[in-house]
mmCIF file of C-alpha atoms and ligand atoms in Angstrom:
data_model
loop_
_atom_site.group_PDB
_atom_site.id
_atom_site.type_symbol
_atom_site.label_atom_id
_atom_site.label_comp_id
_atom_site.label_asym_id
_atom_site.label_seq_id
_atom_site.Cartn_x
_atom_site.Cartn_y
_atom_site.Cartn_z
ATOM 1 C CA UNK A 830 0.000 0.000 0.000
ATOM 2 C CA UNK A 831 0.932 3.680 -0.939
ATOM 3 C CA UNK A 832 1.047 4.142 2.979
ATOM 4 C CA UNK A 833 3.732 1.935 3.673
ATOM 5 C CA UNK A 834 6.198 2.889 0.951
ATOM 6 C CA UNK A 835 9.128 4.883 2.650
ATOM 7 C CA UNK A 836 12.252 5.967 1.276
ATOM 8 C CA UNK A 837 14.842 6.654 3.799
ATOM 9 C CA UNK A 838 17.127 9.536 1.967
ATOM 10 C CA UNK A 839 21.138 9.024 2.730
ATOM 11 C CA UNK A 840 22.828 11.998 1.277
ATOM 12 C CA UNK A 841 21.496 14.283 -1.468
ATOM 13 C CA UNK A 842 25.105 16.599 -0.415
ATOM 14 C CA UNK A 843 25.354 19.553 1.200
ATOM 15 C CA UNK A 844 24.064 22.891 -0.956
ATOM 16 C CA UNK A 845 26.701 25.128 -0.861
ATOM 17 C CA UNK A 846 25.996 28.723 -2.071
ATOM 18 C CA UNK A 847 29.264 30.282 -3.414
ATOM 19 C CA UNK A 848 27.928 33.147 -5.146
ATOM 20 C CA UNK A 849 23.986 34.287 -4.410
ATOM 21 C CA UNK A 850 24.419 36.381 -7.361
ATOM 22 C CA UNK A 851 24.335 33.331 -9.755
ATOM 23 C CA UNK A 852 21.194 31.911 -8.345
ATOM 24 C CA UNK A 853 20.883 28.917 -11.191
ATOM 25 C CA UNK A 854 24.131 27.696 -10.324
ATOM 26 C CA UNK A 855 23.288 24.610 -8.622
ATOM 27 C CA UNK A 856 20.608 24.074 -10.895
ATOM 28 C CA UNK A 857 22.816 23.705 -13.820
ATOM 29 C CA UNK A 858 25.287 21.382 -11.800
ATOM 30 C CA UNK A 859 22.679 19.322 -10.778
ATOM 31 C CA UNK A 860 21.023 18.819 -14.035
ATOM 32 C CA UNK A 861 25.100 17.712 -14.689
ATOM 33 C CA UNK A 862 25.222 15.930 -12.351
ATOM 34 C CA UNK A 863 21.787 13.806 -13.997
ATOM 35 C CA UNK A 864 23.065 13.551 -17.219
ATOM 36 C CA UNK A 865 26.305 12.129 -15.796
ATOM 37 C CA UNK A 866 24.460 10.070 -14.336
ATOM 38 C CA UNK A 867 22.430 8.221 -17.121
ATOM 39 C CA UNK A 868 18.715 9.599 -15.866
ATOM 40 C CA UNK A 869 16.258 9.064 -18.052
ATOM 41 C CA UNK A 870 15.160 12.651 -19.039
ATOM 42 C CA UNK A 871 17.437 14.135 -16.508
ATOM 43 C CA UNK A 872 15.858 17.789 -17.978
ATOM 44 C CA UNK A 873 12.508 16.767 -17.077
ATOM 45 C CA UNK A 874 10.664 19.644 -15.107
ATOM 46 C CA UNK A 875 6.599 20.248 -13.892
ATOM 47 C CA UNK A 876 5.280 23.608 -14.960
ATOM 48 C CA UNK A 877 2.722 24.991 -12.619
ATOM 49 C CA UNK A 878 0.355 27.700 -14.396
ATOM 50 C CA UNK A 879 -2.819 29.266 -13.692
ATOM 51 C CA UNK A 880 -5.936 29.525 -15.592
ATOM 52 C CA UNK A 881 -8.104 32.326 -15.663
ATOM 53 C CA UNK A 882 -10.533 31.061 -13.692
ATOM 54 C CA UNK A 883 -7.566 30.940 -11.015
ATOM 55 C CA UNK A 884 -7.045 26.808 -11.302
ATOM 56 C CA UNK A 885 -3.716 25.725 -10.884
ATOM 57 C CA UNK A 886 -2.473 23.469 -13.691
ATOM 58 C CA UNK A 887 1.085 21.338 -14.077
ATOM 59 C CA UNK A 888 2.833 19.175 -16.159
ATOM 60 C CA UNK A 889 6.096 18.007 -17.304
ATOM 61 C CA UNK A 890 7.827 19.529 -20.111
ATOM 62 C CA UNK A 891 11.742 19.226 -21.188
ATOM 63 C CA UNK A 892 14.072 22.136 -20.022
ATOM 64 C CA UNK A 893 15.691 23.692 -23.422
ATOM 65 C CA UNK A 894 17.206 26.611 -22.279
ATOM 66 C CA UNK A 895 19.094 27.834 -19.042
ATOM 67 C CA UNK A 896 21.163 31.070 -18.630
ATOM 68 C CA UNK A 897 22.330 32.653 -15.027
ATOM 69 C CA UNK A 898 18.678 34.372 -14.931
ATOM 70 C CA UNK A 899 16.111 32.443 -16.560
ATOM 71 C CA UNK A 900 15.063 28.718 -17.723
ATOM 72 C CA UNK A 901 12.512 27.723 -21.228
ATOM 73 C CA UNK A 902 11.285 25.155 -22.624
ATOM 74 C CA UNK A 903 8.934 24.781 -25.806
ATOM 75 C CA UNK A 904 5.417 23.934 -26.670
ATOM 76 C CA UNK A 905 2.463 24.400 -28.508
ATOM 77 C CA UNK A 906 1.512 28.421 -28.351
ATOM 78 C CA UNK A 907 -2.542 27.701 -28.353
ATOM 79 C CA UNK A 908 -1.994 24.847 -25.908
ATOM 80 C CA UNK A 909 -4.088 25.126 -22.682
ATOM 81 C CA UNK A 910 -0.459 26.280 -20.497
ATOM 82 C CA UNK A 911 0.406 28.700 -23.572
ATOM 83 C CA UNK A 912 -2.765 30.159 -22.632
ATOM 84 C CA UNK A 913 -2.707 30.100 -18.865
ATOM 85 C CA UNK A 914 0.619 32.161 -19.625
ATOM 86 C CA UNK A 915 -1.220 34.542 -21.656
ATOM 87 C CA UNK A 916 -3.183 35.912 -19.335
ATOM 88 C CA UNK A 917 -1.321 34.813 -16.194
ATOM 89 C CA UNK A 918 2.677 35.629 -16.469
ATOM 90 C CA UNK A 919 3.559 33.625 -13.088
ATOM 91 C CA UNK A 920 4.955 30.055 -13.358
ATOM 92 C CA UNK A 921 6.064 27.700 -10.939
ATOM 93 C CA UNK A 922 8.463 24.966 -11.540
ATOM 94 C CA UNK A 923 9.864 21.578 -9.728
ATOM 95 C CA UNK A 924 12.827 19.157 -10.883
ATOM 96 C CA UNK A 925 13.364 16.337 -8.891
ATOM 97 C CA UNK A 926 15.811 13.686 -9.357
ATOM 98 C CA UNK A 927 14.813 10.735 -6.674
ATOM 99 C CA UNK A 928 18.061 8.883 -7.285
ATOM 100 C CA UNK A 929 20.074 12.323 -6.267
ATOM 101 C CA UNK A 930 18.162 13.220 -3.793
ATOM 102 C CA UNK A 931 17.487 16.592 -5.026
ATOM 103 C CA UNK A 932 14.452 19.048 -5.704
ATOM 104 C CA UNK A 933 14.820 22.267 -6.801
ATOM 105 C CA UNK A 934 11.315 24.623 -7.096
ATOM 106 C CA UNK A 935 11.624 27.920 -8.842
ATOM 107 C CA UNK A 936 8.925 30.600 -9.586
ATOM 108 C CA UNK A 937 9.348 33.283 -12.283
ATOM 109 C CA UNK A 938 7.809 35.181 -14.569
ATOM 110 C CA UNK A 939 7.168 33.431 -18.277
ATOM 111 C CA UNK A 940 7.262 35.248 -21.776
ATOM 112 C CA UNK A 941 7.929 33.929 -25.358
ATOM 113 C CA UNK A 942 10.909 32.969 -26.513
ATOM 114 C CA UNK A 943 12.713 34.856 -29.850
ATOM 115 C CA UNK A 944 11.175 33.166 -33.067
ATOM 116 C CA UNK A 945 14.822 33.536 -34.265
ATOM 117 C CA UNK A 946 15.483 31.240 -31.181
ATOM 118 C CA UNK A 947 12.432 29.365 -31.592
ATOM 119 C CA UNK A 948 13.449 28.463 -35.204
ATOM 120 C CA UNK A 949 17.205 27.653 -34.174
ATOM 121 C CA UNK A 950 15.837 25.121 -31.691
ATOM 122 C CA UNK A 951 12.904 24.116 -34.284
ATOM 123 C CA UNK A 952 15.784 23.108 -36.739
ATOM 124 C CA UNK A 953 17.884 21.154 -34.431
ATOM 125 C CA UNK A 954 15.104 18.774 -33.999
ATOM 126 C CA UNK A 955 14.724 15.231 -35.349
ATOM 127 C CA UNK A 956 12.395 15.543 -38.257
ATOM 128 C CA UNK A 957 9.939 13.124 -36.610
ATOM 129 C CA UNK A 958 9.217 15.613 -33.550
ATOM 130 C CA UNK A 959 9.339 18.522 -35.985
ATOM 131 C CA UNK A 960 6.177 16.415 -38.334
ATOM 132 C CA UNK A 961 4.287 15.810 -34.730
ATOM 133 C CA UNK A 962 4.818 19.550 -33.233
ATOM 134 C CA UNK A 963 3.584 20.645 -36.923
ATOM 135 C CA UNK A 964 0.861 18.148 -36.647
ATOM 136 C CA UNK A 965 -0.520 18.243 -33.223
ATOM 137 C CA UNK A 966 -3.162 20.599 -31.826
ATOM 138 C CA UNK A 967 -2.189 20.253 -28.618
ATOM 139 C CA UNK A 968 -4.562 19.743 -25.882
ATOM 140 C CA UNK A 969 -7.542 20.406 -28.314
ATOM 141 C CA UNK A 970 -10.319 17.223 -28.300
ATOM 142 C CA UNK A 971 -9.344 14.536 -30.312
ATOM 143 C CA UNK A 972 -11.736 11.916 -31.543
ATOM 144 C CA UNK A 973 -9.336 9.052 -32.085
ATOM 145 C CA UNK A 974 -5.538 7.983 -31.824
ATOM 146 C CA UNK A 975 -6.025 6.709 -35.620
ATOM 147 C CA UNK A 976 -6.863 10.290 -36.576
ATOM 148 C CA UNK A 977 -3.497 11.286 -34.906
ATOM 149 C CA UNK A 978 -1.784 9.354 -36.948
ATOM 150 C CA UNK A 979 -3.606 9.783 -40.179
ATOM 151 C CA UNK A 980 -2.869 13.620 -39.756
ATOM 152 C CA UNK A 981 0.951 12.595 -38.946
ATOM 153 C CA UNK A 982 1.139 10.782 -42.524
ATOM 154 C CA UNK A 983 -0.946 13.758 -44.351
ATOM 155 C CA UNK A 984 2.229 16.512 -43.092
ATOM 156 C CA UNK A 985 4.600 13.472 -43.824
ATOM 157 C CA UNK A 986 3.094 13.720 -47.255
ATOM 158 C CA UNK A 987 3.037 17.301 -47.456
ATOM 159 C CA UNK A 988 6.564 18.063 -46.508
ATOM 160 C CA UNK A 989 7.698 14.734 -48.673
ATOM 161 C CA UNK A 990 11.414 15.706 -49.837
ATOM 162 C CA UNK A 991 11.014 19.518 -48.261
ATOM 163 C CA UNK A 992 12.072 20.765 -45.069
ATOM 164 C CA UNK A 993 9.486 21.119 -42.630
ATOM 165 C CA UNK A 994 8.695 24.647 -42.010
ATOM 166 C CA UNK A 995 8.474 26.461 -38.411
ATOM 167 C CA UNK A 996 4.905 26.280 -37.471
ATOM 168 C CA UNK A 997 2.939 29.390 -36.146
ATOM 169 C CA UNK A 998 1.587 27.501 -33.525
ATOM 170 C CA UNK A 999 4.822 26.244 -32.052
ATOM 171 C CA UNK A 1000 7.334 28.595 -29.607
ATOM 172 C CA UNK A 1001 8.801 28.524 -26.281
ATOM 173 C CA UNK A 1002 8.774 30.220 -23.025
ATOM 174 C CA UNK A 1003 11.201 31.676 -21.210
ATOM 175 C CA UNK A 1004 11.297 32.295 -17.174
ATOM 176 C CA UNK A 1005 12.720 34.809 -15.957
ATOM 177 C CA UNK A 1006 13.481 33.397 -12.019
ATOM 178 C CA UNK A 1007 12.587 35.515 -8.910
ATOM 179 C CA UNK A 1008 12.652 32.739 -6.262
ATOM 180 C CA UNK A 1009 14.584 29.241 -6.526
ATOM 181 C CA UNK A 1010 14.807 26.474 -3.489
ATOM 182 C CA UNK A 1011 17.310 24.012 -3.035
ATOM 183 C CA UNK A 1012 16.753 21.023 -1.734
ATOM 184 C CA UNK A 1013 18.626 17.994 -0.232
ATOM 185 C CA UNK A 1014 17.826 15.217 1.359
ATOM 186 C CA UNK A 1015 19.309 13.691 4.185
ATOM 187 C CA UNK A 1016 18.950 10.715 6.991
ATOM 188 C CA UNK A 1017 15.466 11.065 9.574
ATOM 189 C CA UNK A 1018 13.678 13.618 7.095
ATOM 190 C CA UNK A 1019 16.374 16.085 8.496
ATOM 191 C CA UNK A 1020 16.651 17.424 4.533
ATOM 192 C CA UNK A 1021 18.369 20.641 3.487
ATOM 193 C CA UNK A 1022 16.867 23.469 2.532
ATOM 194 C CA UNK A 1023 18.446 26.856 1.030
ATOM 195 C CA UNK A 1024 15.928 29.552 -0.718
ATOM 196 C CA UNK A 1025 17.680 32.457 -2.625
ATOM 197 C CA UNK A 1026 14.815 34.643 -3.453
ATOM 198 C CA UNK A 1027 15.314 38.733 -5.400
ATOM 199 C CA UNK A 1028 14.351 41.584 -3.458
ATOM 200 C CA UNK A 1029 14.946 44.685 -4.637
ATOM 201 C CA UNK A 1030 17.868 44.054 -6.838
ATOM 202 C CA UNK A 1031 19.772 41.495 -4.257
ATOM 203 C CA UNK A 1032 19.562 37.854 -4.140
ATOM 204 C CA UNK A 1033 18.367 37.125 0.022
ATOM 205 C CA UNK A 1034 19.305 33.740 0.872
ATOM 206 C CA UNK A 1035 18.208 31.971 3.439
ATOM 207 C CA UNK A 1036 17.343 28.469 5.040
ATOM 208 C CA UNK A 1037 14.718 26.692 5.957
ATOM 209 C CA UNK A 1038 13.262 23.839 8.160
ATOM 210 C CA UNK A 1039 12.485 20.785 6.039
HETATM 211 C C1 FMN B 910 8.678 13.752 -19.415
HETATM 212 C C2 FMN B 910 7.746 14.598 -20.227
HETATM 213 C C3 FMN B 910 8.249 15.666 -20.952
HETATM 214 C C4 FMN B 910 7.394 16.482 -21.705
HETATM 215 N N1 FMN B 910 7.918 17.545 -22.377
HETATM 216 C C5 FMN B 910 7.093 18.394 -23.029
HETATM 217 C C6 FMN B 910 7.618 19.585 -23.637
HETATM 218 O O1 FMN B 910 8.822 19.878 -23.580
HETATM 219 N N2 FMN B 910 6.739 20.396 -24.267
HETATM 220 C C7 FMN B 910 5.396 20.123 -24.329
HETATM 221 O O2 FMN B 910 4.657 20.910 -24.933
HETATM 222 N N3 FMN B 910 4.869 19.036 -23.746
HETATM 223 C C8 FMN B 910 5.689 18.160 -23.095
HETATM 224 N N4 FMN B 910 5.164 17.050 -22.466
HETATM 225 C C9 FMN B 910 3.699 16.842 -22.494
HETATM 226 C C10 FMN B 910 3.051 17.720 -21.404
HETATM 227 O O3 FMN B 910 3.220 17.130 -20.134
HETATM 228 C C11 FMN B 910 1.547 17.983 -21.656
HETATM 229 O O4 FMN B 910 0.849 16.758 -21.798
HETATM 230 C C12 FMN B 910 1.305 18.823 -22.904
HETATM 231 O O5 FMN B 910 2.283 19.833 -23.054
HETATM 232 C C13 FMN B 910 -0.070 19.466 -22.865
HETATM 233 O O6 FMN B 910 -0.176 20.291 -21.725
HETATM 234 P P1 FMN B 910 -1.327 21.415 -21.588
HETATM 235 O O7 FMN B 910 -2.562 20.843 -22.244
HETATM 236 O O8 FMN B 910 -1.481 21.623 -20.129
HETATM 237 O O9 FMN B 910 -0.835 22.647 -22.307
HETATM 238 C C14 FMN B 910 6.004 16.201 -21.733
HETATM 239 C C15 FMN B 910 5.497 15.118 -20.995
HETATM 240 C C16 FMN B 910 6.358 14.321 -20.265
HETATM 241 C C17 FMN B 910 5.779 13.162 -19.474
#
């Protein structure tokens, strides 16, 4: 039973923060340290949003993009989270790596990525994922998987021999980070915690109880 399950966490490591400055730091070592690692979709994040009736949404998408400020990933621009974004700008975010021992949440502010950058990213893609992002009107009703896949042949068809072009519909979202929380775990659910959050212009770090 779900009840009964209990991980006991060893040693996520201690989260040292050299510079608060450079707030995505860790982050980027730790999604390193996942890749090193072998974990399956070690990029893997859940994207909180909010729809305009106030509802809270998430789901996983891919991390595509980090700098020292802000993360992105892509998606479908009329998708229901593309549209929680327009009208609501904040976005939460969690990574968690259970083999590491590590979580780190982040909230930030979300707005669309170049379509310069957008196409750059677009063109780097397998062909396959570039015929299904063209393809898919993502999370719009659909009546049947076999219609899926007839409309994934018709664009195969189309495109036969041609490049397939940047769709409209497609983009990405960047977030530009205000608040990021490091987590560790350790033995007897004595885990780390270190926020580093931006107030007025300087990164305030502090820690908190598990
Ligand atoms: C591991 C994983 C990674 C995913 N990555 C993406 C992604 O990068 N972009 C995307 O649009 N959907 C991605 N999805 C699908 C989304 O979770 C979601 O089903 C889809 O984007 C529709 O969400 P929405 O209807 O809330 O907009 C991923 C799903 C999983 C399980």
């Amino acid at each position: 039973m779900v009840r009964d399950i209990r991980v006991d966490y060893r040693d996520g490591g201690p989260i040292v923060i050299t510079n608060a400055n450079k707030p995505l730091s860790i982050l980027k070592d730790w999604i390193k340290e996942a890749i090193d690692n072998n974990l399956i979709e070690a990029n893997a994040m859940c994207i909180s949003t909010v729809s305009q009736d106030g509802t809270p949404r998430s789901r996983m998408v891919l991390l595509k993009h980090i700098t020292d400020s802000e993360i992105g990933f892509f998606t479908n621009l009329e998708s229901d989270k593309a549209t929680d974004i327009k009208n609501n700008e904040n976005v939460a975010v969690t990574f968690f790596w259970p083999s590491l021992e590590k979580q780190v949440r982040i909230l930030g502010k979300a707005s669309e990525i170049s379509r310069e950058q957008t196409l750059e990213y677009h063109n780097s893609r397998p062909r396959l994922s570039q015929i299904a992002a063209y393809t898919s009107t993502q999370s719009k009703e659909l009546d049947s998987i076999t219609t899926l896949d007839d409309e994934f042949r018709k664009t195969e068809e189309k495109f036969e021999n041609q490049k397939i072009p940047l769709p409209d519909h497609w983009g990405g979202y960047k977030i530009l980070v205000h608040s990021i929380e490091y987590w560790s775990g350790r033995p007897s659910r004595l885990h780390e915690r270190v926020s580093l959050k931006l107030q007025n212009n300087n990164w305030i770090e502090k820690r908190l109880y598990p």
